PDB file of C-alpha atoms in Angstrom:
ATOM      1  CA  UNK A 689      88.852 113.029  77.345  1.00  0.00           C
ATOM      2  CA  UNK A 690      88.505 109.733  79.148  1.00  0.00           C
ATOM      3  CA  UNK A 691      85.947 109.305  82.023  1.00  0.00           C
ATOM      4  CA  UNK A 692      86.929 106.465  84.408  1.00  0.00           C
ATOM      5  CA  UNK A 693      86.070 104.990  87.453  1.00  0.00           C
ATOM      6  CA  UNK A 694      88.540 102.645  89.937  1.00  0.00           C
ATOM      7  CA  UNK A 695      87.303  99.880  91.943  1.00  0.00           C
ATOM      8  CA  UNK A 696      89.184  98.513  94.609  1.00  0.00           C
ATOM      9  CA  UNK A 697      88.899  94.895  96.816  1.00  0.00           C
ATOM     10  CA  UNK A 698      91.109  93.394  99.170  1.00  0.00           C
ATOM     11  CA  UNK A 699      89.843  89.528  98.236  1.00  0.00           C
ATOM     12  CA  UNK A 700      90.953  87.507 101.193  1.00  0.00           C
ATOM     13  CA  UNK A 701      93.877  90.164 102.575  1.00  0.00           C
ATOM     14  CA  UNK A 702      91.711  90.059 106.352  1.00  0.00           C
ATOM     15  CA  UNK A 703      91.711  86.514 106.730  1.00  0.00           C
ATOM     16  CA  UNK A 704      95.176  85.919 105.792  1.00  0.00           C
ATOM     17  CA  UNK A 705      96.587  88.760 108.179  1.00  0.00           C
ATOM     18  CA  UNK A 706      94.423  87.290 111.378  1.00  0.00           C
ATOM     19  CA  UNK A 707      95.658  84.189 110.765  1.00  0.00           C
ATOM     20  CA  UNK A 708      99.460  84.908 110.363  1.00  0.00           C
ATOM     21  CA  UNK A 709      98.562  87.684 113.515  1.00  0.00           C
ATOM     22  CA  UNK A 710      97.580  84.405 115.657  1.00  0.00           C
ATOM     23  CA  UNK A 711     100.873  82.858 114.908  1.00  0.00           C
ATOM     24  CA  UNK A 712     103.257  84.933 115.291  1.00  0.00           C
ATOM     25  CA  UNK A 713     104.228  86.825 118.871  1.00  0.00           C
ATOM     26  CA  UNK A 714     105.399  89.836 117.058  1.00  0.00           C
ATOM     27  CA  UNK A 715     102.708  91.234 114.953  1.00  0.00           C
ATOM     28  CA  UNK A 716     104.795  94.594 114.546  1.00  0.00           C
ATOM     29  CA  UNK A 717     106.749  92.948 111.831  1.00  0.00           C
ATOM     30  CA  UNK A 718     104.239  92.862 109.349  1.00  0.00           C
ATOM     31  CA  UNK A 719     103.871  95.709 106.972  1.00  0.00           C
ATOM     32  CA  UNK A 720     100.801  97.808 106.339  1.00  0.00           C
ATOM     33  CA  UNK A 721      98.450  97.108 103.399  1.00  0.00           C
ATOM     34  CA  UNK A 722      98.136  99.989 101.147  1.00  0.00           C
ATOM     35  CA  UNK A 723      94.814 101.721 101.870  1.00  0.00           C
ATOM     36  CA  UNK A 724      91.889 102.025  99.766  1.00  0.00           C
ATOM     37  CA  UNK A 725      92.661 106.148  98.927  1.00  0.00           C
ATOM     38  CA  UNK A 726      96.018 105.590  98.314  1.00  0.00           C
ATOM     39  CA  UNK A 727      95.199 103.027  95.731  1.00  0.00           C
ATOM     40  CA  UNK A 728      92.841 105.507  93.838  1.00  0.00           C
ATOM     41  CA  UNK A 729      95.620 107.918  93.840  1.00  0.00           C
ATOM     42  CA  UNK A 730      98.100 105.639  92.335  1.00  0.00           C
ATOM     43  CA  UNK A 731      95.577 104.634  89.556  1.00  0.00           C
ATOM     44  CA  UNK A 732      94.067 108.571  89.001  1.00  0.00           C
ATOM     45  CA  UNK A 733      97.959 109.240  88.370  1.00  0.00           C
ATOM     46  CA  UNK A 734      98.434 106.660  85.898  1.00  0.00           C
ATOM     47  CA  UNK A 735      95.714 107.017  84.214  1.00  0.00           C
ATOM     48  CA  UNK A 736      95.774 110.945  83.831  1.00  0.00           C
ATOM     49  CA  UNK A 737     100.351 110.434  82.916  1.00  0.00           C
ATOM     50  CA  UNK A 738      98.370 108.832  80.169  1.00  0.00           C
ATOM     51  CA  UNK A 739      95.916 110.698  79.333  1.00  0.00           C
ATOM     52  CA  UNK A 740      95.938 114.647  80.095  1.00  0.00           C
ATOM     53  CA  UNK A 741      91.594 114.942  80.003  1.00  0.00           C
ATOM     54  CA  UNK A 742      91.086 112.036  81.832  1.00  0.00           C
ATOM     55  CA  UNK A 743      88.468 112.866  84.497  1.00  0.00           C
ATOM     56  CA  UNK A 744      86.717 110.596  87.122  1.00  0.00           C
ATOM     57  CA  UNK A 745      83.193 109.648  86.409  1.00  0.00           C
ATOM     58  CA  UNK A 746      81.594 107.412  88.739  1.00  0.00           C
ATOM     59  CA  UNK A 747      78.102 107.648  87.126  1.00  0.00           C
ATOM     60  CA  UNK A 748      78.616 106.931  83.442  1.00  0.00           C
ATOM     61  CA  UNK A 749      82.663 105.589  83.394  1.00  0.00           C
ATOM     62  CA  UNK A 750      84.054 104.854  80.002  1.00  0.00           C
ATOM     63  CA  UNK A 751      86.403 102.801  81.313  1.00  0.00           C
ATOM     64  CA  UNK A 752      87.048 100.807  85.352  1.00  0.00           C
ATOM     65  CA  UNK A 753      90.105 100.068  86.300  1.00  0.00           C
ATOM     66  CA  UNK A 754      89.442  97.435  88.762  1.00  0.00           C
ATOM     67  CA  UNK A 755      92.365  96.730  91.657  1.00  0.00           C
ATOM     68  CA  UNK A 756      92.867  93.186  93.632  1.00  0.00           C
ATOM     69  CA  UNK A 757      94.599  92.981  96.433  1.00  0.00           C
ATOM     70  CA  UNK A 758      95.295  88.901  96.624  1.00  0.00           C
ATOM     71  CA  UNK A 759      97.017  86.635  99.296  1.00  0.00           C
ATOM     72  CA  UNK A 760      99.427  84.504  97.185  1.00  0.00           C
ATOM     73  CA  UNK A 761     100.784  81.649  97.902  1.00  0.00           C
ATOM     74  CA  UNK A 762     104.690  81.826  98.671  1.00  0.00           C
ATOM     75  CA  UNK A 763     104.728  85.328  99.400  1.00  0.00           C
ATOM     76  CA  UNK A 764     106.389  86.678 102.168  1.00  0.00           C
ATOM     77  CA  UNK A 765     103.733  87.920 104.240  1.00  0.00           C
ATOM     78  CA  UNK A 766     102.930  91.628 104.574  1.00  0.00           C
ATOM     79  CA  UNK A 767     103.985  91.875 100.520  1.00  0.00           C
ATOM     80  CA  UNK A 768     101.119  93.142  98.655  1.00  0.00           C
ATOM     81  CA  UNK A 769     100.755  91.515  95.697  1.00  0.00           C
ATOM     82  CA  UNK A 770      97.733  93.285  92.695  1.00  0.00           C
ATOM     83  CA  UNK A 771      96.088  91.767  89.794  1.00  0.00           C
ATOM     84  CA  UNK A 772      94.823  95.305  87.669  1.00  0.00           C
ATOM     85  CA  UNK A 773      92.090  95.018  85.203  1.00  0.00           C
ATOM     86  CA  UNK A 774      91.208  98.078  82.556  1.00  0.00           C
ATOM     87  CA  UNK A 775      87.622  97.108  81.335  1.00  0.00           C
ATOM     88  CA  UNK A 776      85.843  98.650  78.916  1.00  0.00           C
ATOM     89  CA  UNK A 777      81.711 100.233  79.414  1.00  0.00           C
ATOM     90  CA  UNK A 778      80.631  96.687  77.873  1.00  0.00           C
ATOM     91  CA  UNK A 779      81.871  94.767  80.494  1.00  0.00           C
ATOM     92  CA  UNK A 780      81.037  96.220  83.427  1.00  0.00           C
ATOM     93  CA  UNK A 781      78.402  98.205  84.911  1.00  0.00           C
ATOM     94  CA  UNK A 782      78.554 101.201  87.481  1.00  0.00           C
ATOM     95  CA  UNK A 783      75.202 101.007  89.038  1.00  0.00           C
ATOM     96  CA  UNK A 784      74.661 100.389  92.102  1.00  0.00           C
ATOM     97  CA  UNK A 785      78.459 100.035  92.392  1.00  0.00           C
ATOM     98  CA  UNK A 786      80.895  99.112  90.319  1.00  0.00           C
ATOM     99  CA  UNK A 787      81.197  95.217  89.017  1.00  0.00           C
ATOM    100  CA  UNK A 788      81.776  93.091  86.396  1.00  0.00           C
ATOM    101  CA  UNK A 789      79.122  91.800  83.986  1.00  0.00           C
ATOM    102  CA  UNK A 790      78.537  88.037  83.832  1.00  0.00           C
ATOM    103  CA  UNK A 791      80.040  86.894  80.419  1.00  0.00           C
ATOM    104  CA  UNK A 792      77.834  84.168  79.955  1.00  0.00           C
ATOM    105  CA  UNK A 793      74.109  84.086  80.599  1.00  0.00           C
ATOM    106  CA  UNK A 794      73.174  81.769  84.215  1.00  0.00           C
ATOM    107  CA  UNK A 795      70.951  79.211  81.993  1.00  0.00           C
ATOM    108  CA  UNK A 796      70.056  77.474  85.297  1.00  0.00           C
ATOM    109  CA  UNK A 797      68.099  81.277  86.372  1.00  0.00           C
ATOM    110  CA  UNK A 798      65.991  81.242  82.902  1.00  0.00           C
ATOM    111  CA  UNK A 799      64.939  77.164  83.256  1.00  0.00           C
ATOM    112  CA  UNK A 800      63.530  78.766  86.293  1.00  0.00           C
TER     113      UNK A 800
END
């Protein structure tokens, strides 16, 4: 049995669509983003086609799956483009929310 725990960020997504909203006359156009819940259902899914136990644990996750939606460069707008990361308990920590560990120590913090 797995127990996992998704994160989800939309890194510069709101910035992008005001900006392309201020330009254009016909916001209507543009497509939703895909929302927050439906992400976590996508990635539950996945995870449990791949494992039959797998259960959500947001207190003590053996593994994050961590989901960023990104603004690229050269695509069209309203496109949704994801970078996915599985991370193992080492490399991240769940408390108070789920985030990435530093790799490297901040030596300027400890000259301090």
């Amino acid at each position: 049995m797995i127990k996992f725990a998704v994160g989800y960020n939309r890194r510069g997504i709101d910035e992008t669509v005001t900006k392309t909203q201020k330009n254009e006359d016909n916001s209507s156009t543009q497509q939703a983003l895909m929302h927050r819940e439906q992400c976590f259902k996508v990635v539950a899914g996945a995870i449990k086609s791949v494992s039959e136990g797998a259960i959500v644990d947001l207190k003590s996750p053996e593994v994050a799956i961590l989901v960023e939606v990104l603004p690229i460069s050269g695509v069209p707008i309203g496109s949704s483009v994801a970078g996915v990361s599985v991370l193992p308990a080492e490399l991240f920590s769940a408390k108070p929310r789920l985030c990435v560990k530093a790799l490297v120590s901040d030596t300027k913090a400890k000259k301090k």
